[in-house]
Coordinates of C-alpha atoms and ligand atoms in Angstrom, one line a residue:
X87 CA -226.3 42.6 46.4
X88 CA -223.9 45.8 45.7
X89 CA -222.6 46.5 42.5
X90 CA -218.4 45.9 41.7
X91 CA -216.8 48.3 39.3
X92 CA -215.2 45.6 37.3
X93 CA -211.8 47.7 37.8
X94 CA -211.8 46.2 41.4
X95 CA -212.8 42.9 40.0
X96 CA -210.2 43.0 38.8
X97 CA -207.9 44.2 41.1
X98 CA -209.4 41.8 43.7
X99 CA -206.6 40.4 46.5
X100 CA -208.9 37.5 46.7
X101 CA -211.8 35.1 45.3
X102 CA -215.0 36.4 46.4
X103 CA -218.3 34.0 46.8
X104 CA -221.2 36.7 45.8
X105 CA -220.3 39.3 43.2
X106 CA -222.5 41.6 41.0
X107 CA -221.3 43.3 38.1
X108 CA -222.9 45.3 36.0
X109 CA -222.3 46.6 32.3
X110 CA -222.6 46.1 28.8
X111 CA -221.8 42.6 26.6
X112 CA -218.6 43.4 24.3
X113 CA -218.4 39.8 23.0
X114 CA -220.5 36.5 23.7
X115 CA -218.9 33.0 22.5
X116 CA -221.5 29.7 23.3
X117 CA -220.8 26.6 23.5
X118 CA -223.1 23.4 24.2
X119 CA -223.2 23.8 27.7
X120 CA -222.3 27.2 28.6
X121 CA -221.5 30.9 27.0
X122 CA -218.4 33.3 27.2
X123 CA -219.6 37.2 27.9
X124 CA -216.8 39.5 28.4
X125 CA -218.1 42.6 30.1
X126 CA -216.7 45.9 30.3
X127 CA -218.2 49.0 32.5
X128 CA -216.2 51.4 31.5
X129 CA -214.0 51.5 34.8
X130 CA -211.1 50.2 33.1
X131 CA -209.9 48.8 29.7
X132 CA -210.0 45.6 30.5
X133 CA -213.0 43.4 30.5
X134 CA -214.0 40.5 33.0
X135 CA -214.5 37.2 31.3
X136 CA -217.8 35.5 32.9
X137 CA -218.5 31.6 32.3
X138 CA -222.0 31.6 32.3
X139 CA -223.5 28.1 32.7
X140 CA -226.5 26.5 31.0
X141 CA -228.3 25.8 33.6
X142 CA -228.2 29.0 35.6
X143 CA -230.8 31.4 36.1
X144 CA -231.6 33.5 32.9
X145 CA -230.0 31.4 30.9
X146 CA -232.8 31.4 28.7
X147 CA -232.2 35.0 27.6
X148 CA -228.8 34.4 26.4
X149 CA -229.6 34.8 23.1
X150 CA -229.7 38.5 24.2
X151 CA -226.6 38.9 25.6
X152 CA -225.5 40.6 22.2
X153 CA -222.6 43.3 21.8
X154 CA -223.9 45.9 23.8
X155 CA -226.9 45.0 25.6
X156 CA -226.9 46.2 29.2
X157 CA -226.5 43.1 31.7
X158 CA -226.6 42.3 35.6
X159 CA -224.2 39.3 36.6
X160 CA -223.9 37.6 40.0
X161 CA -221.6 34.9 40.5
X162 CA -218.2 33.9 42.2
X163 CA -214.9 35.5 41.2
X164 CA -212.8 32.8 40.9
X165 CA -208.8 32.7 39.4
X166 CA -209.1 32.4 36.5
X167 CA -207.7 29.6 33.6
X168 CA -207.3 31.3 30.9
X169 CA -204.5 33.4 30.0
X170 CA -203.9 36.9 30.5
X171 CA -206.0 37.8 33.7
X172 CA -206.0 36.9 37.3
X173 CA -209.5 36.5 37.7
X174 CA -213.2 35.6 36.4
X175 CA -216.6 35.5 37.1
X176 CA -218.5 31.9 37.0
X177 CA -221.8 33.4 36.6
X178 CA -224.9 31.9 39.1
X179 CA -227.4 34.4 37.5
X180 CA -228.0 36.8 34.7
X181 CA -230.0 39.2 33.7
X182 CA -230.4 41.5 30.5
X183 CA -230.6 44.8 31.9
X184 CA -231.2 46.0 28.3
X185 CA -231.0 44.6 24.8
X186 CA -229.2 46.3 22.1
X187 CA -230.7 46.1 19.0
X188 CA -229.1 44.4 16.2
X189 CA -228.1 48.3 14.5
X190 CA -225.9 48.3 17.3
X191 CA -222.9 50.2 15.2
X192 CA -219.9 49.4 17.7
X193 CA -220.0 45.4 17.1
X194 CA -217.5 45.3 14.5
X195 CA -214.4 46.9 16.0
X196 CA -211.9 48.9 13.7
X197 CA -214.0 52.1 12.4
X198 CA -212.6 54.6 12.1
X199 CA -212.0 58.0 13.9
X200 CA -213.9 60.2 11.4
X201 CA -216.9 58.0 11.2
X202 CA -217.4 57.5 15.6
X203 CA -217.0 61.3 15.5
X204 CA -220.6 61.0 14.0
X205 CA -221.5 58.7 16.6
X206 CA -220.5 60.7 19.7
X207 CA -223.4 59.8 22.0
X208 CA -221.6 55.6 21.6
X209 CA -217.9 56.3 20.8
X210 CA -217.1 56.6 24.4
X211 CA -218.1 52.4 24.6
X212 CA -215.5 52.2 21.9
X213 CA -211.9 50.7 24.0
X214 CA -210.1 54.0 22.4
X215 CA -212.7 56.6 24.3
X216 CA -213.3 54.8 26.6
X217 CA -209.2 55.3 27.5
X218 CA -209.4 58.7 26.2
X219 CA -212.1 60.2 28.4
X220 CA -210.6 57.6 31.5
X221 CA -207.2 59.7 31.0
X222 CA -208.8 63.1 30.7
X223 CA -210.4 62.5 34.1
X224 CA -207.1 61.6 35.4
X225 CA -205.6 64.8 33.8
X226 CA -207.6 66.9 35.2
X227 CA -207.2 65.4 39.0
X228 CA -203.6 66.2 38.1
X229 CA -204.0 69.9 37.2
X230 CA -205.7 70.6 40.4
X231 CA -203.3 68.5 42.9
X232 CA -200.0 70.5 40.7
X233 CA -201.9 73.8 41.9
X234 CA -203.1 72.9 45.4
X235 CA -199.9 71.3 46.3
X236 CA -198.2 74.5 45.5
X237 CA -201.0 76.7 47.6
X238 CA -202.5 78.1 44.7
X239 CA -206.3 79.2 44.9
X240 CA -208.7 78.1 42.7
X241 CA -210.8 80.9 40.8
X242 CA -214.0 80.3 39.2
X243 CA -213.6 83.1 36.3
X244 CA -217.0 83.9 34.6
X245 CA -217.9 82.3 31.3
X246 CA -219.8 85.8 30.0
X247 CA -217.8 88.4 30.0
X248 CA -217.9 92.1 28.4
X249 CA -214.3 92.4 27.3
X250 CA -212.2 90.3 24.8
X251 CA -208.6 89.5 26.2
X252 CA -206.6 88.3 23.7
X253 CA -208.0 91.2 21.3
X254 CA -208.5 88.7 18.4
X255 CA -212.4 89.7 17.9
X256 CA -212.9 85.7 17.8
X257 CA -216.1 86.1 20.1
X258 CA -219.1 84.1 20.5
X259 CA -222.0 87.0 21.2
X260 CA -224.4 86.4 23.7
X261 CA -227.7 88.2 23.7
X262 CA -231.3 88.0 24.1
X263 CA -232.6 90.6 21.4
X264 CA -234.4 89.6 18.6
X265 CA -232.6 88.3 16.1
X266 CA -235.0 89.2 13.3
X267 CA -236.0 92.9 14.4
X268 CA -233.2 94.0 16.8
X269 CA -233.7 97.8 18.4
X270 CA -231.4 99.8 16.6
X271 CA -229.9 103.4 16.5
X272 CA -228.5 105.0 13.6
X273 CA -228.6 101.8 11.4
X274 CA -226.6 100.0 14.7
X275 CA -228.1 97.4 16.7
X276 CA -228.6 98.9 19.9
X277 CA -227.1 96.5 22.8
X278 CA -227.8 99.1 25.7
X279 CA -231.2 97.3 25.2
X280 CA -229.6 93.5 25.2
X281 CA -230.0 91.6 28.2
X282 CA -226.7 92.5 30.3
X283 CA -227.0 96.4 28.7
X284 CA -223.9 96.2 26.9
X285 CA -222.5 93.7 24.3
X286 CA -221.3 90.2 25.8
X287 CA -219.4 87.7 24.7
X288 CA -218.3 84.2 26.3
X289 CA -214.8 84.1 27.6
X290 CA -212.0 83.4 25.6
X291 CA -209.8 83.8 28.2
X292 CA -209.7 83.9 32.1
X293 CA -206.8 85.9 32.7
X294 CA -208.0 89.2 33.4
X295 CA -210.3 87.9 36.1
X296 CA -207.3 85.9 37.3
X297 CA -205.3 88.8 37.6
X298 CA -207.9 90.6 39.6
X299 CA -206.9 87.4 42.0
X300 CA -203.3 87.0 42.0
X301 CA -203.4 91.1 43.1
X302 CA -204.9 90.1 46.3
X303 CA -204.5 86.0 46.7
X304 CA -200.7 86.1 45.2
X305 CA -201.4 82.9 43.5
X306 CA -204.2 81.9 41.6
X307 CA -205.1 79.4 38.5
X308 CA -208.8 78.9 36.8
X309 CA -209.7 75.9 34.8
X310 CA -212.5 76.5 32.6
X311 CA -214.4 76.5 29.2
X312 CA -212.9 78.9 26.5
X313 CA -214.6 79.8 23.6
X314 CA -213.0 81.1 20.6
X315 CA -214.9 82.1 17.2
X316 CA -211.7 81.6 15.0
X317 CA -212.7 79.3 11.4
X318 CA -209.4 77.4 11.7
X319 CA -210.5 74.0 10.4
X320 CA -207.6 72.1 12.1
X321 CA -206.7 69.3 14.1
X322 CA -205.7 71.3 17.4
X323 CA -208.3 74.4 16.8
X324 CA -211.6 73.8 18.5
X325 CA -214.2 76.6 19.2
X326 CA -214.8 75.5 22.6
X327 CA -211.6 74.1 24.5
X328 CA -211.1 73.8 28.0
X329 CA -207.9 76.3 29.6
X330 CA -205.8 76.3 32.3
X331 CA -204.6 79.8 33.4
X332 CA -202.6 79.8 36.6
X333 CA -201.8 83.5 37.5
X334 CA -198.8 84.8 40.0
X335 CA -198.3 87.9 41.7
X336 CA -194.4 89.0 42.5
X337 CA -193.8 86.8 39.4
X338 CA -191.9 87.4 36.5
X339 CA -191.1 85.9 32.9
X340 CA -188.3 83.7 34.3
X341 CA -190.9 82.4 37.3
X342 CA -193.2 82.1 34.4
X343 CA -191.5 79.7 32.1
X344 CA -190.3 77.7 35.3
X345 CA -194.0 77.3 36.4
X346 CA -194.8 76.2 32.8
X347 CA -192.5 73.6 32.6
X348 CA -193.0 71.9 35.9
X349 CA -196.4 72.0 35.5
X350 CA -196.1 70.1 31.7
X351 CA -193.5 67.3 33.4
X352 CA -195.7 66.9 36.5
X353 CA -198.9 66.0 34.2
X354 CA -196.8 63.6 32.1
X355 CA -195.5 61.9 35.2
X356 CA -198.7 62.1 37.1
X357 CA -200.4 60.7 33.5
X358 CA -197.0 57.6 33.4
X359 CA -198.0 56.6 36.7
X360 CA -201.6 56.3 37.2
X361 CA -203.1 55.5 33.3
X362 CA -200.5 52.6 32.4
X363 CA -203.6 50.6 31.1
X364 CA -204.7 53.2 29.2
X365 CA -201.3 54.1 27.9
X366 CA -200.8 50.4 26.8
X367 CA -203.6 50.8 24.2
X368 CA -202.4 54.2 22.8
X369 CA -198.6 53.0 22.7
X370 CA -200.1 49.8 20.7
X371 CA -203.0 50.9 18.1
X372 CA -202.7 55.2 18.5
X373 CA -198.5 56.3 18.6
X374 CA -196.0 53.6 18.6
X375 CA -193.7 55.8 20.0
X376 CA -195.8 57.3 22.9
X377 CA -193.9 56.2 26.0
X378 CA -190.5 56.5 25.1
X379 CA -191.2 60.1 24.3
X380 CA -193.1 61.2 27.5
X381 CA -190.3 59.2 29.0
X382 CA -187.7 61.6 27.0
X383 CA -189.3 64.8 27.6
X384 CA -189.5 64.0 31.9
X385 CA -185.9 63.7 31.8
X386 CA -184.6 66.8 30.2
X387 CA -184.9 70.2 30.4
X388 CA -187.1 72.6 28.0
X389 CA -184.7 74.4 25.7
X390 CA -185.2 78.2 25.8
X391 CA -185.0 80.7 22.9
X392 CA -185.9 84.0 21.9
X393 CA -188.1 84.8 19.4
X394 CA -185.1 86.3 17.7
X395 CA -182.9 83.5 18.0
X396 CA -185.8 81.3 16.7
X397 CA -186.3 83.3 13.5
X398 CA -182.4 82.9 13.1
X399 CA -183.1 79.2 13.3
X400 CA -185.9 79.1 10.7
X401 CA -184.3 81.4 8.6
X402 CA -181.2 79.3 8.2
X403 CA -183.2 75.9 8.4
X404 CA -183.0 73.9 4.7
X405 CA -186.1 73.7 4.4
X406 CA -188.9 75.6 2.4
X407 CA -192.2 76.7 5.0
X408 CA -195.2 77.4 3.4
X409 CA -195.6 80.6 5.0
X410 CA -192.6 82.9 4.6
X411 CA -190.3 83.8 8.1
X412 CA -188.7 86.9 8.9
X413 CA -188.6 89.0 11.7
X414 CA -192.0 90.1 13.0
X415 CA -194.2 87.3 11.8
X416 CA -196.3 85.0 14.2
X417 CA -194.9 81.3 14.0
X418 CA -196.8 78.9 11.9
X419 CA -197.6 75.7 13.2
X420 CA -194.9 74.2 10.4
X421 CA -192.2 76.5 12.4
X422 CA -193.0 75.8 15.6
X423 CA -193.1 72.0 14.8
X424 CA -189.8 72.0 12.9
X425 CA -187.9 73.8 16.3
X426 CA -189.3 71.5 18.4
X427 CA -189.4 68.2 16.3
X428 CA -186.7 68.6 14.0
X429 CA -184.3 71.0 15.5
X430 CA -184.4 70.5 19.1
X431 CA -186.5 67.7 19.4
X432 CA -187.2 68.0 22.6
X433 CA -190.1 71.0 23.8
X434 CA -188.6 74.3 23.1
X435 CA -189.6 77.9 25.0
X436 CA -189.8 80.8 22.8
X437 CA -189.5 84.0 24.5
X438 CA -190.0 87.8 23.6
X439 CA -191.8 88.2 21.3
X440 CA -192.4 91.6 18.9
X441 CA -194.2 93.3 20.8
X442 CA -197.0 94.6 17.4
X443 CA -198.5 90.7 17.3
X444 CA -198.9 90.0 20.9
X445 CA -201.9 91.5 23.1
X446 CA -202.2 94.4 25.0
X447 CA -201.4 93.3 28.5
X448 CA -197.9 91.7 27.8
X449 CA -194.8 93.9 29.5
X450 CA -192.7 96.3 27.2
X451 CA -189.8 95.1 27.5
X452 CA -186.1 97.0 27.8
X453 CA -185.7 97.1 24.5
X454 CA -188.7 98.9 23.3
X455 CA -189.5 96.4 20.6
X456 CA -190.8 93.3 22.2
X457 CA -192.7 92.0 25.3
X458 CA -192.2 89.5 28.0
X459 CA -194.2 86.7 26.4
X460 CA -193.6 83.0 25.9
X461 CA -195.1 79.8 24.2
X462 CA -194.1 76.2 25.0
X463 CA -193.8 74.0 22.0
X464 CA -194.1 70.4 21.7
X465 CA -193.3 67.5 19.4
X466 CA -196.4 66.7 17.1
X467 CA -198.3 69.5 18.5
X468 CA -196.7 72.5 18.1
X469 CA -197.9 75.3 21.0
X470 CA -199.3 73.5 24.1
X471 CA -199.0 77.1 26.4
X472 CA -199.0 80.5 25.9
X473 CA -197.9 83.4 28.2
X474 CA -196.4 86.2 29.4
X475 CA -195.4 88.7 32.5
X476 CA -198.2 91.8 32.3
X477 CA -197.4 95.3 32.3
X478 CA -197.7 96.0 35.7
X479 CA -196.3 100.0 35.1
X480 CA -199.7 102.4 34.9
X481 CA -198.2 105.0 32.3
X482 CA -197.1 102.1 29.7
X483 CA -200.2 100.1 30.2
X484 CA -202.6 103.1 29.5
X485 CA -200.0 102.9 26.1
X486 CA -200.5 99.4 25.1
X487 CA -204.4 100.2 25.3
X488 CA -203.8 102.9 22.8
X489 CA -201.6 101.3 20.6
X490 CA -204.7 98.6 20.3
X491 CA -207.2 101.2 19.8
X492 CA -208.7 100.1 23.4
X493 CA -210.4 102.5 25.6
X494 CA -208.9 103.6 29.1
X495 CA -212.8 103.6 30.4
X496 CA -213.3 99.9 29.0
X497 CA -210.5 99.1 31.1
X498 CA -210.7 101.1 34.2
X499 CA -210.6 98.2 36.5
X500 CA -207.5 96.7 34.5
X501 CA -206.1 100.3 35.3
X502 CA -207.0 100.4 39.0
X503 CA -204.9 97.2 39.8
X504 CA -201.7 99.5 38.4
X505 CA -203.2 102.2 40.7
X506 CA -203.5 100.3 44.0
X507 CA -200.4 98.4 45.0
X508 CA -199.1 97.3 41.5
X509 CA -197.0 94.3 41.4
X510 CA -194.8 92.9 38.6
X511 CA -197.1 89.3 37.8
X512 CA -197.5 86.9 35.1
X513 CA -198.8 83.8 34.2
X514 CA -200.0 81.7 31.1
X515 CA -202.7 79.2 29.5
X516 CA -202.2 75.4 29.1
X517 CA -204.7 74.7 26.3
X518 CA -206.3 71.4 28.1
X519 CA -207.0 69.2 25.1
X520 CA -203.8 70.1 23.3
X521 CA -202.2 68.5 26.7
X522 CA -204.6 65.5 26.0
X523 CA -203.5 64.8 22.8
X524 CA -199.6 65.3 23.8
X525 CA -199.9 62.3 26.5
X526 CA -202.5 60.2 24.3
X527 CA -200.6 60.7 20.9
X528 CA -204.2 60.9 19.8
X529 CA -203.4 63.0 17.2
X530 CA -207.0 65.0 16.3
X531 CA -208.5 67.5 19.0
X532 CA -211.8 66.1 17.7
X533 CA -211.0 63.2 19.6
X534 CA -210.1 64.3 22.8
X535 CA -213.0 66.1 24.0
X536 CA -216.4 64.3 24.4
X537 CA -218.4 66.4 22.0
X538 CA -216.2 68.7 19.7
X539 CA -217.4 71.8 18.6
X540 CA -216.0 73.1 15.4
X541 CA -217.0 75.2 12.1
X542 CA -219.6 73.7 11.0
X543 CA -220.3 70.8 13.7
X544 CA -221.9 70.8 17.0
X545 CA -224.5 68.0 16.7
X546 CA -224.7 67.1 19.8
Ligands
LIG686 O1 -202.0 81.6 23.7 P1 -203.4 81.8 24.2 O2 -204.4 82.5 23.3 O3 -203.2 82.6 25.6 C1 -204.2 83.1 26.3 O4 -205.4 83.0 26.1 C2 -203.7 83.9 27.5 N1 -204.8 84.7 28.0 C3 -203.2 82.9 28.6 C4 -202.7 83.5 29.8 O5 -201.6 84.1 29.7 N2 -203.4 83.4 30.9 O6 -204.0 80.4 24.6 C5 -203.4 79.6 25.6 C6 -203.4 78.1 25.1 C7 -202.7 77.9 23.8 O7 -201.3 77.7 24.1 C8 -203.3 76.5 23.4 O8 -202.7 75.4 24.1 C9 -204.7 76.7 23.8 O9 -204.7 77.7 24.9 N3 -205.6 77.1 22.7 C10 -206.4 76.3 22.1 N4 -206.7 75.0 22.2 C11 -207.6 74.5 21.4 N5 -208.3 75.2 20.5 C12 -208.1 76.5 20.3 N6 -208.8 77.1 19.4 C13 -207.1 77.1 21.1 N7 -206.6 78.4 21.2 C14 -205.7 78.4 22.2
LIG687 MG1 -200.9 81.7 22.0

């Protein structure tokens, strides 16, 4: 007999004489005559209650039938008496797939978060991850039918690259010398003997390969894995998160922040729709005040502010930040959450930033002093996307590269796209898991991803 996902089960428009399901045991109650099993296979939250009768086939190994042990039912879906759901499984024969040994660390429920980050190959059995990883898949669905519904071309960037984007020297090194007796000359190691003849990193960024795109496909996104060598031990920091980075030729800041925010709404309404079940549990046990505030943010516009306007704000906010404001400093997470949470309250835009703490591709602006960047902020998370309209004028890029000690022959490619039809463009990253934890409430980046990577950690 075929396997049913216990989702349609479930969602059956009708009792069904001969059904096999297939999963693992998340509780067992027996009686005299007959045992209880609720089953989950991770297709949805809920499990399918299964009356399994004494005198059935396999009976005889209920005993195995503990929390977690792998099982194959067969039986009629019937309605079913109890409260709570339409239907359940009267079982005709069972089998135990596999038996889970009594160690079996997920039969008491309420551990907590810290402790099923050590157990990361089982924590996606756990309801929580199992809702989690259900809504990730659904996010990312959601990404790609935002982008292909808008005729936006997907771009596999490369995950080595030579050349560090965002200028932060937070890379991850790849190479094949020897790490014991590298070649070296002068005292240097000597990468023109490494693997790729140069040094390499992996990515922490897409862009500049997106760019390469949008100059020839006009619009372009990648959606990849980032990795960043930063030591920030913090909820939202991990050192391999997954990006977003749409890309848009005869685009600029304005276009920019208009993409950014449709794009935001469209997940959370895409995420509203099509996880409800999922939602239910976070609303309940993770952020009590989860669906009122997706709700909220759908229905009203982004406020927009300059970074100037923004420092006015902090400035003259009662309120004492740990790290001092004034003009010229990059926002702290504790600013960026007080404009969003506790001025606005709503997700806030900055804009413009000064142009000496922002990378080398962002567009002088008018002024002289800052460039046509932006960030999106969001309640409880604090920057979700950052962005900007590139300098797409030859003579000023070739200064931006100076001004950040960066080499015109590192960049010649970067160059040529100024050289050959140059277009005003921009674009921006959504930092994937930061989105996660925004429609989840789950409020620890740890817990979004299936195996976090972070100072320290990668045990898996
Ligand atoms: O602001 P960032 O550094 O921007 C860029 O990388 C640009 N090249 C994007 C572009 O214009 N194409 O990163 C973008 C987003 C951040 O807003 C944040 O959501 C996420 O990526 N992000 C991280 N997420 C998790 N852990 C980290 N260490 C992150 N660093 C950035
Ligand atoms: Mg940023």
């Amino acid at each position: 007999m075929e396997r049913t996902l216990i989702k349609h089960a479930l969602g059956s428009d009708r009792e069904q004489d001969a059904i096999r399901i297939q999963g693992w045991v998340s509780t067992r109650r027996d009686s005299k005559s007959f045992s209880f099993l609720e089953i989950n296979d991770g297709t949805c939250l809920t499990n399918i209650q299964t009356v399994v009768d004494a005198g059935i086939p396999g009976y005889d190994q209920i005993h195995d039938a503990s929390t977690g042990a792998a099982v194959c039912i067969d039986g009629r879906l019937v309605a079913s008496q109890g409260k709570g759901q339409a239907w359940e499984i009267v079982a005709t024969q069972l089998e135990i797939v596999g038996r889970s040994d009594d160690s079996y660390p997920l039969q008491k429920k309420g551990h907590s978060l810290e402790y099923l980050r050590e157990i990361a190959h089982l924590r996606p059995r756990s309801n929580l991850f199992g809702c989690v990883f259900r809504v990730r898949n659904r996010l990312s669905q959601a990404v790609h039918n935002f982008f292909q519904e808008r005729d936006f071309i997907h771009i596999h960037s490369p995950i080595i690259t030579t050349s560090d984007c965002e200028g932060a020297g937070e890379l991850f090194r790849v190479t094949t010398l020897d790490p014991v007796d590298p070649p070296k000359i002068d005292g240097q190691v000597d990468y023109s003997q490494d693997f790729f003849a140069r040094p390499a990193y992996l990515t922490v960024s897409g862009q500049l390969e997106a760019e390469i795109f949008a100059c020839a496909l006009s619009n372009v996104y990648t959606f990849g894995p980032t990795f960043r060598a930063e030591n920030s031990n913090t909820s939202r920091h991990a050192n391999e998160f997954w990006m977003i980075e749409p890309e848009m030729a005869f685009c600029d800041l304005n276009g920019d922040m208009d993409l950014a925010e449709a794009f935001v709404k469209y997940l959370i309404k895409d995420i509203l729709e099509n996880c409800q079940e999922d939602l239910s549990l976070f609303g309940k046990f993770v952020d009590k005040g989860l669906l009122e505030r997706l709700k909220f943010v759908l229905e009203r516009p982004f406020q927009r502010v300059s970074y100037t306007e923004a420092i006015e704000l902090l400035l003259k906010a009662d309120r004492k930040f740990e790290f001092p404001i004034n003009y010229g400093v990059n926002l702290q997470s504790e600013h960026e959450r007080y404009l969003t949470e506790e001025h606005f309250k709503c997700p806030v835009t900055v804009f413009n930033y000064p142009k000496e703490i922002k990378p080398f591709y962002m567009r002088v602006s008018d002024d002289g002093k800052t460039v046509a960047a932006m960030d999106v902020l969001v309640p409880g998370i604090g920057e979700i996307v950052g962005g900007s309209q590139r300098e797409e004028r030859l003579d000023m890029l070739k200064e931006n590269l100076k001004r950040h000690n960066l080499t015109e022959e590192d960049y010649w490619w970067y160059l040529d796209l100024r050289k050959f039809g140059t277009t005003p463009h921009a674009g921006f990253g959504l930092g994937f898991e930061r989105m996660l934890m925004f429609v989840t409430g789950v409020a620890n980046i740890r817990d979004v991803i299936p195996f976090a990577r972070t100072p320290g950690s990668a045990e898996f």
